[in-house]
mmCIF file with all atom_site columns, C-alpha atoms and ligand atoms in Angstrom:
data_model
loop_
_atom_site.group_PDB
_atom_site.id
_atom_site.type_symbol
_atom_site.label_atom_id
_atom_site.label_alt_id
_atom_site.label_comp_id
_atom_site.label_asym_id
_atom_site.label_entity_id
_atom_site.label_seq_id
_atom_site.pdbx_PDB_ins_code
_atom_site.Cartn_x
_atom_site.Cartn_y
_atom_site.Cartn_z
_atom_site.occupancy
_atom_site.B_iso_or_equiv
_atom_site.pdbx_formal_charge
_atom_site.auth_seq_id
_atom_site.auth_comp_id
_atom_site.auth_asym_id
_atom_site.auth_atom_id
_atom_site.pdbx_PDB_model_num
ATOM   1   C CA  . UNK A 1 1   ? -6.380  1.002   -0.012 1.00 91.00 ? 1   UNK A CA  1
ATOM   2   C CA  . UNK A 1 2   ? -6.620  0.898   4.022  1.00 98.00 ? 2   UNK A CA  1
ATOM   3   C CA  . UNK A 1 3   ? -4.948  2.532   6.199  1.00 98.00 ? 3   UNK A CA  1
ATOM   4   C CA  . UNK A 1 4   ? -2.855  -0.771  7.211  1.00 98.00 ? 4   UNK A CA  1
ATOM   5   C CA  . UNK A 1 5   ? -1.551  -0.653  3.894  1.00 98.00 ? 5   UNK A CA  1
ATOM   6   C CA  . UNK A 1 6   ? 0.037   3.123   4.128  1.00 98.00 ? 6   UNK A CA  1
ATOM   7   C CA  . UNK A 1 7   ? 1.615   2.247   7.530  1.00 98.00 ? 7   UNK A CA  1
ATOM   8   C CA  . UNK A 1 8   ? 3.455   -1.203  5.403  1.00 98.00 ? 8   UNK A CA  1
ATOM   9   C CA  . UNK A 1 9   ? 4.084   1.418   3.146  1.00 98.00 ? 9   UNK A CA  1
ATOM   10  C CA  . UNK A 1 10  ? 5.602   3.657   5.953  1.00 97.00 ? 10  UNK A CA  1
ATOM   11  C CA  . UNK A 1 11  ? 3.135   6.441   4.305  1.00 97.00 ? 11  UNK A CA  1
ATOM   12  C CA  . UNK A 1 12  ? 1.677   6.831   7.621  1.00 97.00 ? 12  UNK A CA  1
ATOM   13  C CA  . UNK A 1 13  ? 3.855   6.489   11.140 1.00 98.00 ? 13  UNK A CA  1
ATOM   14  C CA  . UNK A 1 14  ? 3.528   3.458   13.549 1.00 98.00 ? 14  UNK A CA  1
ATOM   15  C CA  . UNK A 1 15  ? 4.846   2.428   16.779 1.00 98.00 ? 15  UNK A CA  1
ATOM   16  C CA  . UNK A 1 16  ? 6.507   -0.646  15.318 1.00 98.00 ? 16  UNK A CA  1
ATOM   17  C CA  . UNK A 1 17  ? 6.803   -3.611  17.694 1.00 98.00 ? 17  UNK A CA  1
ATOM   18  C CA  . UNK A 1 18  ? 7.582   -6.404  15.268 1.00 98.00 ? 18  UNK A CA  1
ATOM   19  C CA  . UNK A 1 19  ? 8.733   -6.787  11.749 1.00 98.00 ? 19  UNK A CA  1
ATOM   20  C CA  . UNK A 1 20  ? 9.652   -9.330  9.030  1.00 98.00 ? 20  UNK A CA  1
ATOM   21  C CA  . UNK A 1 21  ? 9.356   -10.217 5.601  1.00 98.00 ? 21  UNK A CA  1
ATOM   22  C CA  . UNK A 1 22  ? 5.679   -10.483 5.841  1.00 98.00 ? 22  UNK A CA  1
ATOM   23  C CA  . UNK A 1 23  ? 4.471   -9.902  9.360  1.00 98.00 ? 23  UNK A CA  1
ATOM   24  C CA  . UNK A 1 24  ? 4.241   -6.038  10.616 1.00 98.00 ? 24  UNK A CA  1
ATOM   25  C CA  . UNK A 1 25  ? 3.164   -5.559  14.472 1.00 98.00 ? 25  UNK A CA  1
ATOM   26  C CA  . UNK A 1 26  ? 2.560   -2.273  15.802 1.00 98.00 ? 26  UNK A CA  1
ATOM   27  C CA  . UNK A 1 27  ? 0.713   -0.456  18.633 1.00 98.00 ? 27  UNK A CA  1
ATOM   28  C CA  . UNK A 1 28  ? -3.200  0.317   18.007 1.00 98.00 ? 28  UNK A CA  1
ATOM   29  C CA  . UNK A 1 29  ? -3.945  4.171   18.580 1.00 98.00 ? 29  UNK A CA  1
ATOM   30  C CA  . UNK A 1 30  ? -7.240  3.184   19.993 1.00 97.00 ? 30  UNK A CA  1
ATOM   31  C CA  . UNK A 1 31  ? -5.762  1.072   22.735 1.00 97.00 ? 31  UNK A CA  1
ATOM   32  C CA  . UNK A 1 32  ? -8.401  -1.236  24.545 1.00 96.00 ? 32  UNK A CA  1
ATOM   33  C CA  . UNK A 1 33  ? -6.098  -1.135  27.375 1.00 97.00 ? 33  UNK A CA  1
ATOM   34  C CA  . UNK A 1 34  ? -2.218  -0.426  27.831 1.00 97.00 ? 34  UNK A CA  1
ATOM   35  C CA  . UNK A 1 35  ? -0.113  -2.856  25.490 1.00 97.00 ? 35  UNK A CA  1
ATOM   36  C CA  . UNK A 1 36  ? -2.762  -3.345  22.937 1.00 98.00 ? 36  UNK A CA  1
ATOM   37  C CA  . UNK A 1 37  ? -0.774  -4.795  20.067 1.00 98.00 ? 37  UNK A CA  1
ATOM   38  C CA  . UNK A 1 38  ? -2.013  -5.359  16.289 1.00 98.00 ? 38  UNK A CA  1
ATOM   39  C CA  . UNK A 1 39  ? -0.362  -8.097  14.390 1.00 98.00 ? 39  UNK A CA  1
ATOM   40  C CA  . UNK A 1 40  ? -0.864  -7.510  10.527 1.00 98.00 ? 40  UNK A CA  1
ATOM   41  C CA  . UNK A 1 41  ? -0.056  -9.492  7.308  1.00 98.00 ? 41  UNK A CA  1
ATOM   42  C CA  . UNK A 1 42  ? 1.978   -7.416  4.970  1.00 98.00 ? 42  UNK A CA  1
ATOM   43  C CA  . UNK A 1 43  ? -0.165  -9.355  2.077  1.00 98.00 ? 43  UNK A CA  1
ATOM   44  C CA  . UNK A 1 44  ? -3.410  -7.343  1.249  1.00 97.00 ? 44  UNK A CA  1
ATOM   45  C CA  . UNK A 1 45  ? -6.411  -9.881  2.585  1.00 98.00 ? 45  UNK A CA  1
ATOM   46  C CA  . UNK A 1 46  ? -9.375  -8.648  3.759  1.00 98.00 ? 46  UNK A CA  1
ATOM   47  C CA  . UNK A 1 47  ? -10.359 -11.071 5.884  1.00 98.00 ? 47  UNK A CA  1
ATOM   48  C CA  . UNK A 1 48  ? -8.709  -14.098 7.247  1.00 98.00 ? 48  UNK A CA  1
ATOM   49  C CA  . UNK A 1 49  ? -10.460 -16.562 5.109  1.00 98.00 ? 49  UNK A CA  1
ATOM   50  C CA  . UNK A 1 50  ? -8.751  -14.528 1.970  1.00 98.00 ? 50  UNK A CA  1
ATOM   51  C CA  . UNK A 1 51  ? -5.403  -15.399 3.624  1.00 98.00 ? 51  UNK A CA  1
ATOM   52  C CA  . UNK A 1 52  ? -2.183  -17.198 1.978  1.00 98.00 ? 52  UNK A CA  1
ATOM   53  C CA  . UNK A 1 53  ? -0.569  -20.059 3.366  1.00 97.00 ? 53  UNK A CA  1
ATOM   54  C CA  . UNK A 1 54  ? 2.587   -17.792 3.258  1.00 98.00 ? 54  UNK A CA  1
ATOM   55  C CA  . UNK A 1 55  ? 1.107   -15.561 5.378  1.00 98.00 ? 55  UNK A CA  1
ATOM   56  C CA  . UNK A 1 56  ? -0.593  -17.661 7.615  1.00 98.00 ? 56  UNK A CA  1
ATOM   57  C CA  . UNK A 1 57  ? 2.353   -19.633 8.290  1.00 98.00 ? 57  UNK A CA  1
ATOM   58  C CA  . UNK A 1 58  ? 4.518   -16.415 9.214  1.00 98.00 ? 58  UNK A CA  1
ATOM   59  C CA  . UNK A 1 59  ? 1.414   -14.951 11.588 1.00 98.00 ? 59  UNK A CA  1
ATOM   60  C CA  . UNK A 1 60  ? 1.436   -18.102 13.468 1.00 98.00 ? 60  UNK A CA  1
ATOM   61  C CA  . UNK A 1 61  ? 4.931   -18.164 14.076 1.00 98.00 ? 61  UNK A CA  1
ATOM   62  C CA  . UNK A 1 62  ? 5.483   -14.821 15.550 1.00 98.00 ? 62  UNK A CA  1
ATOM   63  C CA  . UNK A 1 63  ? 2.195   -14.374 17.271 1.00 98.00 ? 63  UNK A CA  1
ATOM   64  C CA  . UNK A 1 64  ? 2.884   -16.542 20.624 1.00 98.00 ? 64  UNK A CA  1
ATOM   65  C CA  . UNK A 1 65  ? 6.375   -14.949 20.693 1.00 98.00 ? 65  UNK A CA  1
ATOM   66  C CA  . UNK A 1 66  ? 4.477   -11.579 20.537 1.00 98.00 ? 66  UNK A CA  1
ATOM   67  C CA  . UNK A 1 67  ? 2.022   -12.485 23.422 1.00 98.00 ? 67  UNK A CA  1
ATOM   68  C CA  . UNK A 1 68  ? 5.251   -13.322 25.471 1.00 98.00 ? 68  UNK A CA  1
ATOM   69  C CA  . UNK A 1 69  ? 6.831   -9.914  25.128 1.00 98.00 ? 69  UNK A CA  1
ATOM   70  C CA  . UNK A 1 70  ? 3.325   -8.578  25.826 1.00 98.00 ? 70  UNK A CA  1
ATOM   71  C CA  . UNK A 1 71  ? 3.071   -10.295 28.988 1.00 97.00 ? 71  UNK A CA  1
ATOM   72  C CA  . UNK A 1 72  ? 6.740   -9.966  30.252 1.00 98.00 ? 72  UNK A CA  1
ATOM   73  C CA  . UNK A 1 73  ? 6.553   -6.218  29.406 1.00 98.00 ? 73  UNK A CA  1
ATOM   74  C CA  . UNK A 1 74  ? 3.239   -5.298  30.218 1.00 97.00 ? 74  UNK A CA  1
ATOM   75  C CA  . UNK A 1 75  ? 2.888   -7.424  33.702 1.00 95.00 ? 75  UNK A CA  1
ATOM   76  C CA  . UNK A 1 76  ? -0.638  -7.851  32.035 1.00 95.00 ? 76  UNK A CA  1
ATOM   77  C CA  . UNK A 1 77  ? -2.339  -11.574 34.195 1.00 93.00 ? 77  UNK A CA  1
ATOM   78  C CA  . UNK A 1 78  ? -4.078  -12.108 31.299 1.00 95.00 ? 78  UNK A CA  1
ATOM   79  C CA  . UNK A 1 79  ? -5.302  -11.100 27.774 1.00 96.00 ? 79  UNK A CA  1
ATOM   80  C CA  . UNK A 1 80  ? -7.141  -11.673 24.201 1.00 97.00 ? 80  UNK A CA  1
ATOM   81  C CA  . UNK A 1 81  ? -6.221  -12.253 20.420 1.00 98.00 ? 81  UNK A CA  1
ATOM   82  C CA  . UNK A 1 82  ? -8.870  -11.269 18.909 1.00 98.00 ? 82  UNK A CA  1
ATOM   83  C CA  . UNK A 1 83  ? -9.648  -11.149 15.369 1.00 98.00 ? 83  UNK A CA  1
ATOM   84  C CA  . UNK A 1 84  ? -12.455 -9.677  13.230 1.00 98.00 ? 84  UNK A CA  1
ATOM   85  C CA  . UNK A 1 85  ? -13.874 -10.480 9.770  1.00 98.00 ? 85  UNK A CA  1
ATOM   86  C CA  . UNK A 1 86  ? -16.603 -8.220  8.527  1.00 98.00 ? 86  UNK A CA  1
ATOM   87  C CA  . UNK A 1 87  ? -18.639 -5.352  9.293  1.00 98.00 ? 87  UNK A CA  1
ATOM   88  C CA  . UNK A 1 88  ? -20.690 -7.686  11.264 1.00 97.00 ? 88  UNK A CA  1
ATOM   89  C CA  . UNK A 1 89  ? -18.147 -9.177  13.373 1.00 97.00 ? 89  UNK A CA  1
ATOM   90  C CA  . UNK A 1 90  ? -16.779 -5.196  14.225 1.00 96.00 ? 90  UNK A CA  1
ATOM   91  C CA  . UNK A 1 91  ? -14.189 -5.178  11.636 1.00 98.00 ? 91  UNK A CA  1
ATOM   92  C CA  . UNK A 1 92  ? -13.485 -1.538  10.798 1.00 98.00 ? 92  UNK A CA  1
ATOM   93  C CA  . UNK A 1 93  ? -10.661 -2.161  8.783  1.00 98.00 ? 93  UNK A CA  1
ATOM   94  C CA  . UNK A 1 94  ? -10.360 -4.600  5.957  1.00 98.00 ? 94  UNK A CA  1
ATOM   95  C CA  . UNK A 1 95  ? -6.689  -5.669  6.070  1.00 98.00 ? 95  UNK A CA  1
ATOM   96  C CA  . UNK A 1 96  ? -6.739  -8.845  8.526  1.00 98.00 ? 96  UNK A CA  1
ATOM   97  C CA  . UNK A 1 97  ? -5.054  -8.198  12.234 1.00 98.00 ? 97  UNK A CA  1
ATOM   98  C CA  . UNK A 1 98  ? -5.013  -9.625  14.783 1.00 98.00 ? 98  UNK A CA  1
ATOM   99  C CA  . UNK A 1 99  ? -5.261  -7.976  17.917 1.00 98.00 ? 99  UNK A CA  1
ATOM   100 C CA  . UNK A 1 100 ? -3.435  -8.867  21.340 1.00 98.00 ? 100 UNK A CA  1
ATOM   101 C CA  . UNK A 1 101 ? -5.637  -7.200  24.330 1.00 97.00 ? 101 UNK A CA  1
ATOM   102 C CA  . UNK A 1 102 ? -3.820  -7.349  28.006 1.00 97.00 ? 102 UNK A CA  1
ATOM   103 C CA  . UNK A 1 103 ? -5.606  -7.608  30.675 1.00 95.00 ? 103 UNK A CA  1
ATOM   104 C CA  . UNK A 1 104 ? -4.806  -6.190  34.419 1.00 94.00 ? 104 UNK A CA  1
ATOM   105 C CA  . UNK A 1 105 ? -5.996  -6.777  37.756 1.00 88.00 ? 105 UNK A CA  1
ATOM   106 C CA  . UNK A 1 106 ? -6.315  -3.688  38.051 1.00 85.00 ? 106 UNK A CA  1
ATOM   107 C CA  . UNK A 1 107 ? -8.364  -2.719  34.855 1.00 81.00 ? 107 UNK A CA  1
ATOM   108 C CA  . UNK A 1 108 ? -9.124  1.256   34.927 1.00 81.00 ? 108 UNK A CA  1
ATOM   109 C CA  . UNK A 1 109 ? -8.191  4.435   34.244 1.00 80.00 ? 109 UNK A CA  1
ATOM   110 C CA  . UNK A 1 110 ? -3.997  3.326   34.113 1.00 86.00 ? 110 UNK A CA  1
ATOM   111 C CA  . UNK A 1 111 ? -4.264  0.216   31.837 1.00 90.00 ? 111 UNK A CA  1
ATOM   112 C CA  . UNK A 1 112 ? -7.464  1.244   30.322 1.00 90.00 ? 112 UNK A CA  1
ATOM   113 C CA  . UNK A 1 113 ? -10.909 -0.488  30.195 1.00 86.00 ? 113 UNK A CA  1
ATOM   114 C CA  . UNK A 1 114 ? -9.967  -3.849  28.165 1.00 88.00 ? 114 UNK A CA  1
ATOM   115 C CA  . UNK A 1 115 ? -12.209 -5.856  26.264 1.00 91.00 ? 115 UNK A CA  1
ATOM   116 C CA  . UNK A 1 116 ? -15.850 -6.246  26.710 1.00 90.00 ? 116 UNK A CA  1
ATOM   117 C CA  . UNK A 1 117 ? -17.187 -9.744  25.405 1.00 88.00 ? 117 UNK A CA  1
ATOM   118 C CA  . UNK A 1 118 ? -20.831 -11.107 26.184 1.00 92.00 ? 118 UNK A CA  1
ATOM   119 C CA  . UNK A 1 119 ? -20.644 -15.018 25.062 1.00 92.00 ? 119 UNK A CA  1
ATOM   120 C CA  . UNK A 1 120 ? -24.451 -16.079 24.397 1.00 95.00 ? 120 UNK A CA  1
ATOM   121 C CA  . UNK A 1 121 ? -24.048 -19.580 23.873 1.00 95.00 ? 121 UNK A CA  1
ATOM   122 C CA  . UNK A 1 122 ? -26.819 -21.512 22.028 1.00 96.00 ? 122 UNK A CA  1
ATOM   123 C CA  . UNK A 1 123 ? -28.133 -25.344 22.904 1.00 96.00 ? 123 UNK A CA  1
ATOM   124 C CA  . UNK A 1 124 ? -26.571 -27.682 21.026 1.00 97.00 ? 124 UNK A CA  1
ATOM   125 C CA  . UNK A 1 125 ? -27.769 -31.333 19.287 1.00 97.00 ? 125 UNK A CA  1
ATOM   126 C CA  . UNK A 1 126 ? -25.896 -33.516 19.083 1.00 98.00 ? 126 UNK A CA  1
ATOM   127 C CA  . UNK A 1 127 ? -27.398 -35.258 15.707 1.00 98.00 ? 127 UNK A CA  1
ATOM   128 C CA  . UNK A 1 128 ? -27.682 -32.028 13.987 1.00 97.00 ? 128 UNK A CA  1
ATOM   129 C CA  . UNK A 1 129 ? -24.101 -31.367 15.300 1.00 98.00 ? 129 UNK A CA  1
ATOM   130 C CA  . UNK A 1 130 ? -22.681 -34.329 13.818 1.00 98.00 ? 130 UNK A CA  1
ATOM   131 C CA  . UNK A 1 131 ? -24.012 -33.846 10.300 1.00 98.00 ? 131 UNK A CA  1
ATOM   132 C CA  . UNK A 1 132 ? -22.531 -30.272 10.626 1.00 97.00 ? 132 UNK A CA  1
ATOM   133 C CA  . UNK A 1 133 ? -19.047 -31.147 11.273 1.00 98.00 ? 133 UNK A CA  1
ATOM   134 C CA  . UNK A 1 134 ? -19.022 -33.841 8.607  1.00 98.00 ? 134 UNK A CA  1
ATOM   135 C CA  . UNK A 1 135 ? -20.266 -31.127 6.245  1.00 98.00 ? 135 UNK A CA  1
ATOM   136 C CA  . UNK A 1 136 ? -17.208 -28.822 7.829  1.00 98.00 ? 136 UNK A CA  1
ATOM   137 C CA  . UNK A 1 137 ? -14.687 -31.474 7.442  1.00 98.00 ? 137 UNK A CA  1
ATOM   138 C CA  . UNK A 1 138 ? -15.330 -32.251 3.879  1.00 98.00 ? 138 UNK A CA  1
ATOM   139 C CA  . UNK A 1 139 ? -15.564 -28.605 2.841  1.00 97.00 ? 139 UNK A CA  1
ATOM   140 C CA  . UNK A 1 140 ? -11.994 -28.656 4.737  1.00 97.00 ? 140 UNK A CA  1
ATOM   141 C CA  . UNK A 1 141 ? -10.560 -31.309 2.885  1.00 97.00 ? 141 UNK A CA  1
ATOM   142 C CA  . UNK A 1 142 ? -11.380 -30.032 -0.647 1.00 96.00 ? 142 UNK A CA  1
ATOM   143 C CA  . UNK A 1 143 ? -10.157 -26.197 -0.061 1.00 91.00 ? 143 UNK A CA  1
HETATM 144 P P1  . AMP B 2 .   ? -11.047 -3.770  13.885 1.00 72.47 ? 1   AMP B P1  1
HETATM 145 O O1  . AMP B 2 .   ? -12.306 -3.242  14.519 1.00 72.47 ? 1   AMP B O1  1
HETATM 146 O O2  . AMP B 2 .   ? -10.778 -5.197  14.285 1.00 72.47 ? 1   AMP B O2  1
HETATM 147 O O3  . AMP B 2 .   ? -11.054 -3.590  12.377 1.00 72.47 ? 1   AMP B O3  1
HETATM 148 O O4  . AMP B 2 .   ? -9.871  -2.923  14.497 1.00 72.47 ? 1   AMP B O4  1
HETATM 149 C C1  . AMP B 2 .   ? -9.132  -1.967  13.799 1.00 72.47 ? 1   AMP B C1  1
HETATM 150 C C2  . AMP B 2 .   ? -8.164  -1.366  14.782 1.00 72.47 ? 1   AMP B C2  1
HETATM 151 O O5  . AMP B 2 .   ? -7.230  -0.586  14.068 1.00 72.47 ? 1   AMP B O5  1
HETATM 152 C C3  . AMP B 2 .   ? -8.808  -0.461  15.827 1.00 72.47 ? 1   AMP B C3  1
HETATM 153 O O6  . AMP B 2 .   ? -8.554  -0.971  17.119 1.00 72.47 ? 1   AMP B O6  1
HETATM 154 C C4  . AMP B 2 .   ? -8.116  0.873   15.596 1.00 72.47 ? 1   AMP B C4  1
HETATM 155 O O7  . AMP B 2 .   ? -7.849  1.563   16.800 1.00 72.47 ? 1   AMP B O7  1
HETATM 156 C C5  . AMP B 2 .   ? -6.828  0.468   14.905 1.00 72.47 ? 1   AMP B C5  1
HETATM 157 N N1  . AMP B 2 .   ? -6.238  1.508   14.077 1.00 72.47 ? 1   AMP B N1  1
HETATM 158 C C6  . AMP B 2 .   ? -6.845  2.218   13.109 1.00 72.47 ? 1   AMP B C6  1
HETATM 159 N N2  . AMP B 2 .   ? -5.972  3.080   12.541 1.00 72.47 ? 1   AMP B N2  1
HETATM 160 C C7  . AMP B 2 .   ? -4.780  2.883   13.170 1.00 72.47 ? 1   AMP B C7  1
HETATM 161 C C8  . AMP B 2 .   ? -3.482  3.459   13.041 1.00 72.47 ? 1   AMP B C8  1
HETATM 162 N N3  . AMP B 2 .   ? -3.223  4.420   12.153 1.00 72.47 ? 1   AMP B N3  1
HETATM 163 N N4  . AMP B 2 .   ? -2.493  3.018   13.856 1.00 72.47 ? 1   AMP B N4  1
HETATM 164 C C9  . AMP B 2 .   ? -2.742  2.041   14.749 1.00 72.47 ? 1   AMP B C9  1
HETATM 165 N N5  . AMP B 2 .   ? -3.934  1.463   14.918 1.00 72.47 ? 1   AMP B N5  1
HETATM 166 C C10 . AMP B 2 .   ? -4.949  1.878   14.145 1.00 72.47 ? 1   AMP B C10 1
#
């Protein structure tokens, strides 16, 4: 059982910003900088690829209405959903969430140091690309 599971459960306390039937949003202790929102499926899924429809469906619909009262409250210019599956991609706990990072002008001490992301993009063909996104696409259409 994680940890996401007892706050659901209301076995452990959260600063609730956001709840329905199965959507529970809540502020991260660990904040990456001031505002920094989780957005959690009440369904137990590791990872987003484990994910109902259901649940999908219901994270979709609040999480742009979410960002909103991020940015109106927060007077954040900018910020990140992020959302990690596996040790490898930094996941720490395995319950999916999705994260909503603000970001300020003035990043620092007040709003905190935000997200750090390196992108290390890789050349691309466009033959080899091609075959891969058929291969995608058909492994889409039969799930
Ligand atoms: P991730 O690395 O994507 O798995 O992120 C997990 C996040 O959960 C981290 O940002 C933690 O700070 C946050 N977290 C862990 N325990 C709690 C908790 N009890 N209440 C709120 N946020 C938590």
């Amino acid at each position: 059982m994680t940890i996401f599971r007892k706050i659901i459960d209301g076995e452990i306390p959260c600063h609730r910003v956001y709840e329905d039937e199965r959507v529970l949003a809540f502020l991260d202790v660990n904040p990456l900088s001031r505002g920094h929102v989780l957005v959690i499926p009440k369904e137990e899924a590791a990872t987003l690829d484990a994910l109902s429809d259901a649940s999908s469906e219901a994270i979709g619909r609040v999480l742009p209405r979410l960002c909103r009262a991020v940015v109106r409250v927060t007077g954040c210019r900018a910020y990140n959903v992020l959302q990690n599956n596996g040790a490898d991609a930094h996941q720490a706990v395995f319950h999916v969430h999705f994260h909503i990072i603000p970001r300020y002008a003035d990043q620092g001490s007040e709003t905190g140091g935000g997200l750090g992301i390196a992108w290390r993009s890789m050349g691309f063909d466009h033959g080899a690309g091609a075959a891969l996104a058929e291969r995608l696409a058909t492994a889409a259409a039969e799930d």
